[in-house]
Amino acid sequence: MSTDTLAPASLHIDDTTADRLFREARTTAQFTDTEVSDEQLATVYDLVKWGPTAMNIVPLRILAVRTPEARERLVAHMDDGNKERVANAPLSLVVAYDPAFHEHLDTLFPHVPGVRENLDGVPEVRDGMARDNAYIQAGYLVVGLRAAGLAAGPMNGMDRAAIDAEFFADNGWKSMLVINVGVADGVGTPYPRSPRLAAEQAIAIV
């Protein structure tokens, strides 16, 4: 296993873009009052939907919690440390996955006939596939929000079962996390930037 220092190469995007998407972007808890429009949200989704998922199952589902009544219902199921954050955010997204993703595979994965039928009788397999791939898509979503000039505050301190019963009883979606979205107030957090591991600490080469 190599332990030599891994020197970074040049990127294929400019430094300003790299900073916006990664190096200077922060997990945000403090937002301005600027509204996040439905059009902005659709634009972000139309970008991140192109990220790869296994067999193109794209299981990510998003509930945009905008109205005061819906926000109250969501706040009730957040952990105490997250209640105020959700209550005050311009927009909160409940990021979920659809265990019934296979119903769309005739359209999404047409070059392999029969996949939808093969997955129909194995709900536990579908659940794992959907969850794993939706978490991948959630990462794309955070970067897509940043690409649209928005800031994101993902959190997972919540009662998922209660949220599912509250919002997803009719469609069977399963919640994974909540992302608060808006325009950052300053850097969006009172905390200093935390360090990250170096490449040689996180990459093993054999």
C-alpha positions as a LaTeX table, in Angstrom:
\begin{tabular}{lrrr}
\hline
Residue & $x$ (\AA) & $y$ (\AA) & $z$ (\AA) \\
\hline
Met1 & 0.00 & 0.00 & 0.00 \\
Ser2 & 1.41 & 3.36 & $-1.01$ \\
Thr3 & 1.72 & 6.03 & 1.68 \\
Asp4 & 3.49 & 8.64 & $-0.45$ \\
Thr5 & 2.00 & 12.12 & $-0.60$ \\
Leu6 & $-0.53$ & 12.34 & $-3.40$ \\
Ala7 & $-0.02$ & 15.59 & $-5.30$ \\
Pro8 & $-3.24$ & 16.96 & $-6.79$ \\
Ala9 & $-3.50$ & 17.50 & $-10.52$ \\
Ser10 & $-5.29$ & 20.36 & $-12.24$ \\
Leu11 & $-9.09$ & 20.38 & $-12.42$ \\
His12 & $-11.22$ & 20.68 & $-15.52$ \\
Ile13 & $-13.30$ & 23.42 & $-13.90$ \\
Asp14 & $-12.11$ & 26.85 & $-12.85$ \\
Asp15 & $-11.17$ & 27.63 & $-9.25$ \\
Thr16 & $-14.20$ & 29.89 & $-8.75$ \\
Thr17 & $-16.54$ & 27.01 & $-9.58$ \\
Ala18 & $-14.56$ & 24.56 & $-7.46$ \\
Asp19 & $-14.72$ & 26.98 & $-4.53$ \\
Arg20 & $-18.48$ & 27.49 & $-4.92$ \\
Leu21 & $-19.25$ & 23.80 & $-5.10$ \\
Phe22 & $-16.73$ & 22.45 & $-2.60$ \\
Arg23 & $-13.86$ & 24.38 & $-1.05$ \\
Glu24 & $-15.72$ & 27.42 & 0.27 \\
Ala25 & $-19.26$ & 25.99 & 0.49 \\
Arg26 & $-20.42$ & 25.40 & 4.06 \\
Thr27 & $-23.16$ & 23.41 & 5.74 \\
Thr28 & $-25.54$ & 26.28 & 6.36 \\
Ala29 & $-27.75$ & 27.03 & 9.35 \\
Gln30 & $-28.19$ & 30.79 & 8.90 \\
Phe31 & $-30.15$ & 32.03 & 5.89 \\
Thr32 & $-31.41$ & 35.35 & 4.59 \\
Asp33 & $-35.14$ & 35.86 & 4.01 \\
Thr34 & $-34.71$ & 35.35 & 0.26 \\
Glu35 & $-37.32$ & 32.92 & $-1.05$ \\
Val36 & $-36.38$ & 29.75 & $-2.91$ \\
Ser37 & $-38.74$ & 29.39 & $-5.85$ \\
Asp38 & $-40.29$ & 26.26 & $-7.30$ \\
Glu39 & $-38.49$ & 27.10 & $-10.54$ \\
Gln40 & $-35.11$ & 27.09 & $-8.79$ \\
Leu41 & $-35.87$ & 23.73 & $-7.23$ \\
Ala42 & $-36.92$ & 22.27 & $-10.59$ \\
Thr43 & $-33.76$ & 23.63 & $-12.20$ \\
Val44 & $-31.61$ & 21.95 & $-9.57$ \\
Tyr45 & $-33.40$ & 18.63 & $-9.98$ \\
Asp46 & $-33.10$ & 18.79 & $-13.77$ \\
Leu47 & $-29.33$ & 19.04 & $-13.27$ \\
Val48 & $-28.74$ & 16.42 & $-10.59$ \\
Lys49 & $-31.04$ & 13.80 & $-12.12$ \\
Trp50 & $-28.23$ & 13.05 & $-14.58$ \\
Gly51 & $-25.94$ & 11.70 & $-11.85$ \\
Pro52 & $-25.46$ & 7.93 & $-12.17$ \\
Thr53 & $-27.46$ & 5.40 & $-10.18$ \\
Ala54 & $-27.51$ & 1.60 & $-10.43$ \\
Met55 & $-29.56$ & 0.57 & $-13.47$ \\
Asn56 & $-30.67$ & 4.21 & $-13.74$ \\
Ile57 & $-33.25$ & 3.63 & $-10.99$ \\
Val58 & $-33.13$ & 7.30 & $-9.83$ \\
Pro59 & $-35.02$ & 6.55 & $-6.58$ \\
Leu60 & $-34.59$ & 10.01 & $-5.01$ \\
Arg61 & $-37.84$ & 11.74 & $-4.07$ \\
Ile62 & $-38.12$ & 15.23 & $-2.61$ \\
Leu63 & $-40.88$ & 16.80 & $-0.53$ \\
Ala64 & $-40.58$ & 20.60 & $-0.50$ \\
Val65 & $-42.00$ & 21.85 & 2.80 \\
Arg66 & $-43.05$ & 25.43 & 2.18 \\
Thr67 & $-46.35$ & 26.28 & 3.88 \\
Pro68 & $-46.48$ & 27.23 & 7.60 \\
Glu69 & $-48.86$ & 24.33 & 8.28 \\
Ala70 & $-46.59$ & 21.74 & 6.64 \\
Arg71 & $-43.53$ & 23.23 & 8.35 \\
Glu72 & $-45.21$ & 22.88 & 11.75 \\
Arg73 & $-45.92$ & 19.23 & 11.01 \\
Leu74 & $-42.29$ & 18.62 & 10.04 \\
Val75 & $-40.84$ & 20.51 & 13.02 \\
Ala76 & $-42.82$ & 18.27 & 15.36 \\
His77 & $-40.79$ & 15.26 & 14.17 \\
Met78 & $-37.32$ & 16.82 & 14.22 \\
Asp79 & $-34.90$ & 16.30 & 17.11 \\
Asp80 & $-34.83$ & 19.18 & 19.57 \\
Gly81 & $-31.55$ & 20.53 & 18.22 \\
Asn82 & $-32.99$ & 20.76 & 14.71 \\
Lys83 & $-36.49$ & 22.11 & 15.39 \\
Glu84 & $-35.52$ & 25.80 & 15.30 \\
Arg85 & $-33.38$ & 25.32 & 12.20 \\
Val86 & $-36.29$ & 23.85 & 10.27 \\
Ala87 & $-38.75$ & 26.38 & 11.66 \\
Asn88 & $-36.60$ & 29.30 & 10.44 \\
Ala89 & $-35.32$ & 28.02 & 7.09 \\
Pro90 & $-36.67$ & 29.57 & 3.88 \\
Leu91 & $-37.36$ & 26.07 & 2.53 \\
Ser92 & $-36.92$ & 22.57 & 3.93 \\
Leu93 & $-36.63$ & 19.50 & 1.72 \\
Val94 & $-37.50$ & 16.07 & 3.05 \\
Val95 & $-35.17$ & 13.86 & 1.04 \\
Ala96 & $-36.65$ & 10.41 & 0.57 \\
Tyr97 & $-36.46$ & 7.30 & $-1.58$ \\
Asp98 & $-39.15$ & 5.36 & $-3.40$ \\
Pro99 & $-39.07$ & 1.59 & $-2.80$ \\
Ala100 & $-41.42$ & 1.24 & $-5.77$ \\
Phe101 & $-38.86$ & 2.73 & $-8.16$ \\
His102 & $-39.11$ & $-0.43$ & $-10.27$ \\
Glu103 & $-42.47$ & 0.69 & $-11.62$ \\
His104 & $-40.59$ & 3.19 & $-13.82$ \\
Leu105 & $-37.92$ & 0.83 & $-15.13$ \\
Asp106 & $-39.65$ & 0.12 & $-18.44$ \\
Thr107 & $-38.97$ & 3.79 & $-19.19$ \\
Leu108 & $-35.70$ & 4.29 & $-17.28$ \\
Phe109 & $-33.96$ & 1.02 & $-18.16$ \\
Pro110 & $-35.64$ & $-0.18$ & $-21.38$ \\
His111 & $-32.66$ & $-2.02$ & $-22.84$ \\
Val112 & $-33.02$ & $-4.85$ & $-20.29$ \\
Pro113 & $-36.58$ & $-6.15$ & $-20.60$ \\
Gly114 & $-38.08$ & $-7.89$ & $-17.58$ \\
Val115 & $-36.16$ & $-6.03$ & $-14.86$ \\
Arg116 & $-39.33$ & $-4.45$ & $-13.51$ \\
Glu117 & $-41.06$ & $-7.82$ & $-13.22$ \\
Asn118 & $-37.98$ & $-9.44$ & $-11.63$ \\
Leu119 & $-37.88$ & $-6.80$ & $-8.89$ \\
Asp120 & $-41.59$ & $-6.82$ & $-8.25$ \\
Gly121 & $-41.51$ & $-9.74$ & $-5.81$ \\
Val122 & $-38.40$ & $-8.78$ & $-3.82$ \\
Pro123 & $-39.29$ & $-5.68$ & $-1.78$ \\
Glu124 & $-36.32$ & $-6.07$ & 0.56 \\
Val125 & $-33.91$ & $-5.97$ & $-2.40$ \\
Arg126 & $-35.65$ & $-2.91$ & $-3.80$ \\
Asp127 & $-35.54$ & $-1.14$ & $-0.45$ \\
Gly128 & $-31.78$ & $-1.54$ & $-0.14$ \\
Met129 & $-31.17$ & $-0.52$ & $-3.75$ \\
Ala130 & $-33.39$ & 2.52 & $-3.41$ \\
Arg131 & $-31.87$ & 3.69 & $-0.13$ \\
Asp132 & $-28.24$ & 3.28 & $-1.22$ \\
Asn133 & $-28.73$ & 5.01 & $-4.55$ \\
Ala134 & $-30.87$ & 7.81 & $-3.11$ \\
Tyr135 & $-28.08$ & 8.63 & $-0.65$ \\
Ile136 & $-25.76$ & 8.97 & $-3.65$ \\
Gln137 & $-28.32$ & 11.26 & $-5.26$ \\
Ala138 & $-28.60$ & 13.29 & $-2.06$ \\
Gly139 & $-24.92$ & 14.15 & $-2.47$ \\
Tyr140 & $-25.60$ & 15.28 & $-6.02$ \\
Leu141 & $-28.51$ & 17.35 & $-4.69$ \\
Val142 & $-26.31$ & 19.29 & $-2.25$ \\
Val143 & $-23.81$ & 20.09 & $-5.01$ \\
Gly144 & $-26.65$ & 21.00 & $-7.39$ \\
Leu145 & $-28.10$ & 23.44 & $-4.88$ \\
Arg146 & $-24.70$ & 25.08 & $-4.55$ \\
Ala147 & $-24.41$ & 25.27 & $-8.35$ \\
Ala148 & $-27.69$ & 27.22 & $-8.36$ \\
Gly149 & $-26.26$ & 29.78 & $-5.92$ \\
Leu150 & $-28.12$ & 28.31 & $-2.95$ \\
Ala151 & $-26.83$ & 27.00 & 0.38 \\
Ala152 & $-27.74$ & 23.69 & 1.96 \\
Gly153 & $-28.00$ & 22.53 & 5.56 \\
Pro154 & $-28.46$ & 18.73 & 5.60 \\
Met155 & $-29.46$ & 17.04 & 8.84 \\
Asn156 & $-30.61$ & 13.60 & 9.95 \\
Gly157 & $-31.76$ & 14.22 & 13.53 \\
Met158 & $-35.40$ & 13.30 & 13.04 \\
Asp159 & $-38.04$ & 10.65 & 13.61 \\
Arg160 & $-38.11$ & 9.04 & 10.18 \\
Ala161 & $-40.98$ & 6.68 & 10.92 \\
Ala162 & $-43.14$ & 9.55 & 12.15 \\
Ile163 & $-42.28$ & 11.68 & 9.12 \\
Asp164 & $-43.15$ & 8.79 & 6.81 \\
Ala165 & $-46.50$ & 8.35 & 8.55 \\
Glu166 & $-47.13$ & 12.10 & 8.47 \\
Phe167 & $-46.25$ & 12.80 & 4.85 \\
Phe168 & $-45.78$ & 9.57 & 2.90 \\
Ala169 & $-48.60$ & 7.27 & 4.01 \\
Asp170 & $-50.16$ & 7.41 & 0.55 \\
Asn171 & $-47.11$ & 6.99 & $-1.68$ \\
Gly172 & $-44.80$ & 4.75 & 0.38 \\
Trp173 & $-41.74$ & 6.99 & 0.15 \\
Lys174 & $-39.22$ & 6.64 & 2.97 \\
Ser175 & $-37.44$ & 9.66 & 4.45 \\
Met176 & $-33.67$ & 9.79 & 4.85 \\
Leu177 & $-32.74$ & 13.34 & 5.82 \\
Val178 & $-33.90$ & 16.93 & 5.76 \\
Ile179 & $-32.03$ & 19.65 & 3.87 \\
Asn180 & $-32.71$ & 23.29 & 4.70 \\
Val181 & $-32.23$ & 25.45 & 1.62 \\
Gly182 & $-31.83$ & 29.16 & 1.00 \\
Val183 & $-29.35$ & 31.96 & 0.46 \\
Ala184 & $-26.66$ & 31.88 & 3.13 \\
Asp185 & $-26.52$ & 34.78 & 5.56 \\
Gly186 & $-22.80$ & 35.57 & 5.32 \\
Val187 & $-20.99$ & 32.24 & 5.47 \\
Gly188 & $-24.11$ & 30.69 & 6.99 \\
Thr189 & $-22.54$ & 29.35 & 10.17 \\
Pro190 & $-20.85$ & 30.71 & 13.30 \\
Tyr191 & $-18.32$ & 27.88 & 13.30 \\
Pro192 & $-14.87$ & 28.05 & 11.69 \\
Arg193 & $-14.08$ & 25.82 & 8.74 \\
Ser194 & $-13.09$ & 22.37 & 10.00 \\
Pro195 & $-10.08$ & 20.58 & 8.50 \\
Arg196 & $-10.36$ & 17.58 & 6.22 \\
Leu197 & $-8.18$ & 14.50 & 5.82 \\
Ala198 & $-5.41$ & 14.69 & 3.24 \\
Ala199 & $-5.60$ & 12.51 & 0.14 \\
Glu200 & $-2.92$ & 10.14 & 1.43 \\
Gln201 & $-4.98$ & 9.56 & 4.58 \\
Ala202 & $-8.15$ & 8.69 & 2.68 \\
Ile203 & $-6.88$ & 6.92 & $-0.43$ \\
Ala204 & $-5.16$ & 3.54 & $-0.38$ \\
Ile205 & $-3.34$ & 2.46 & $-3.52$ \\
Val206 & $-2.48$ & $-1.20$ & $-4.03$ \\
\hline
\end{tabular}
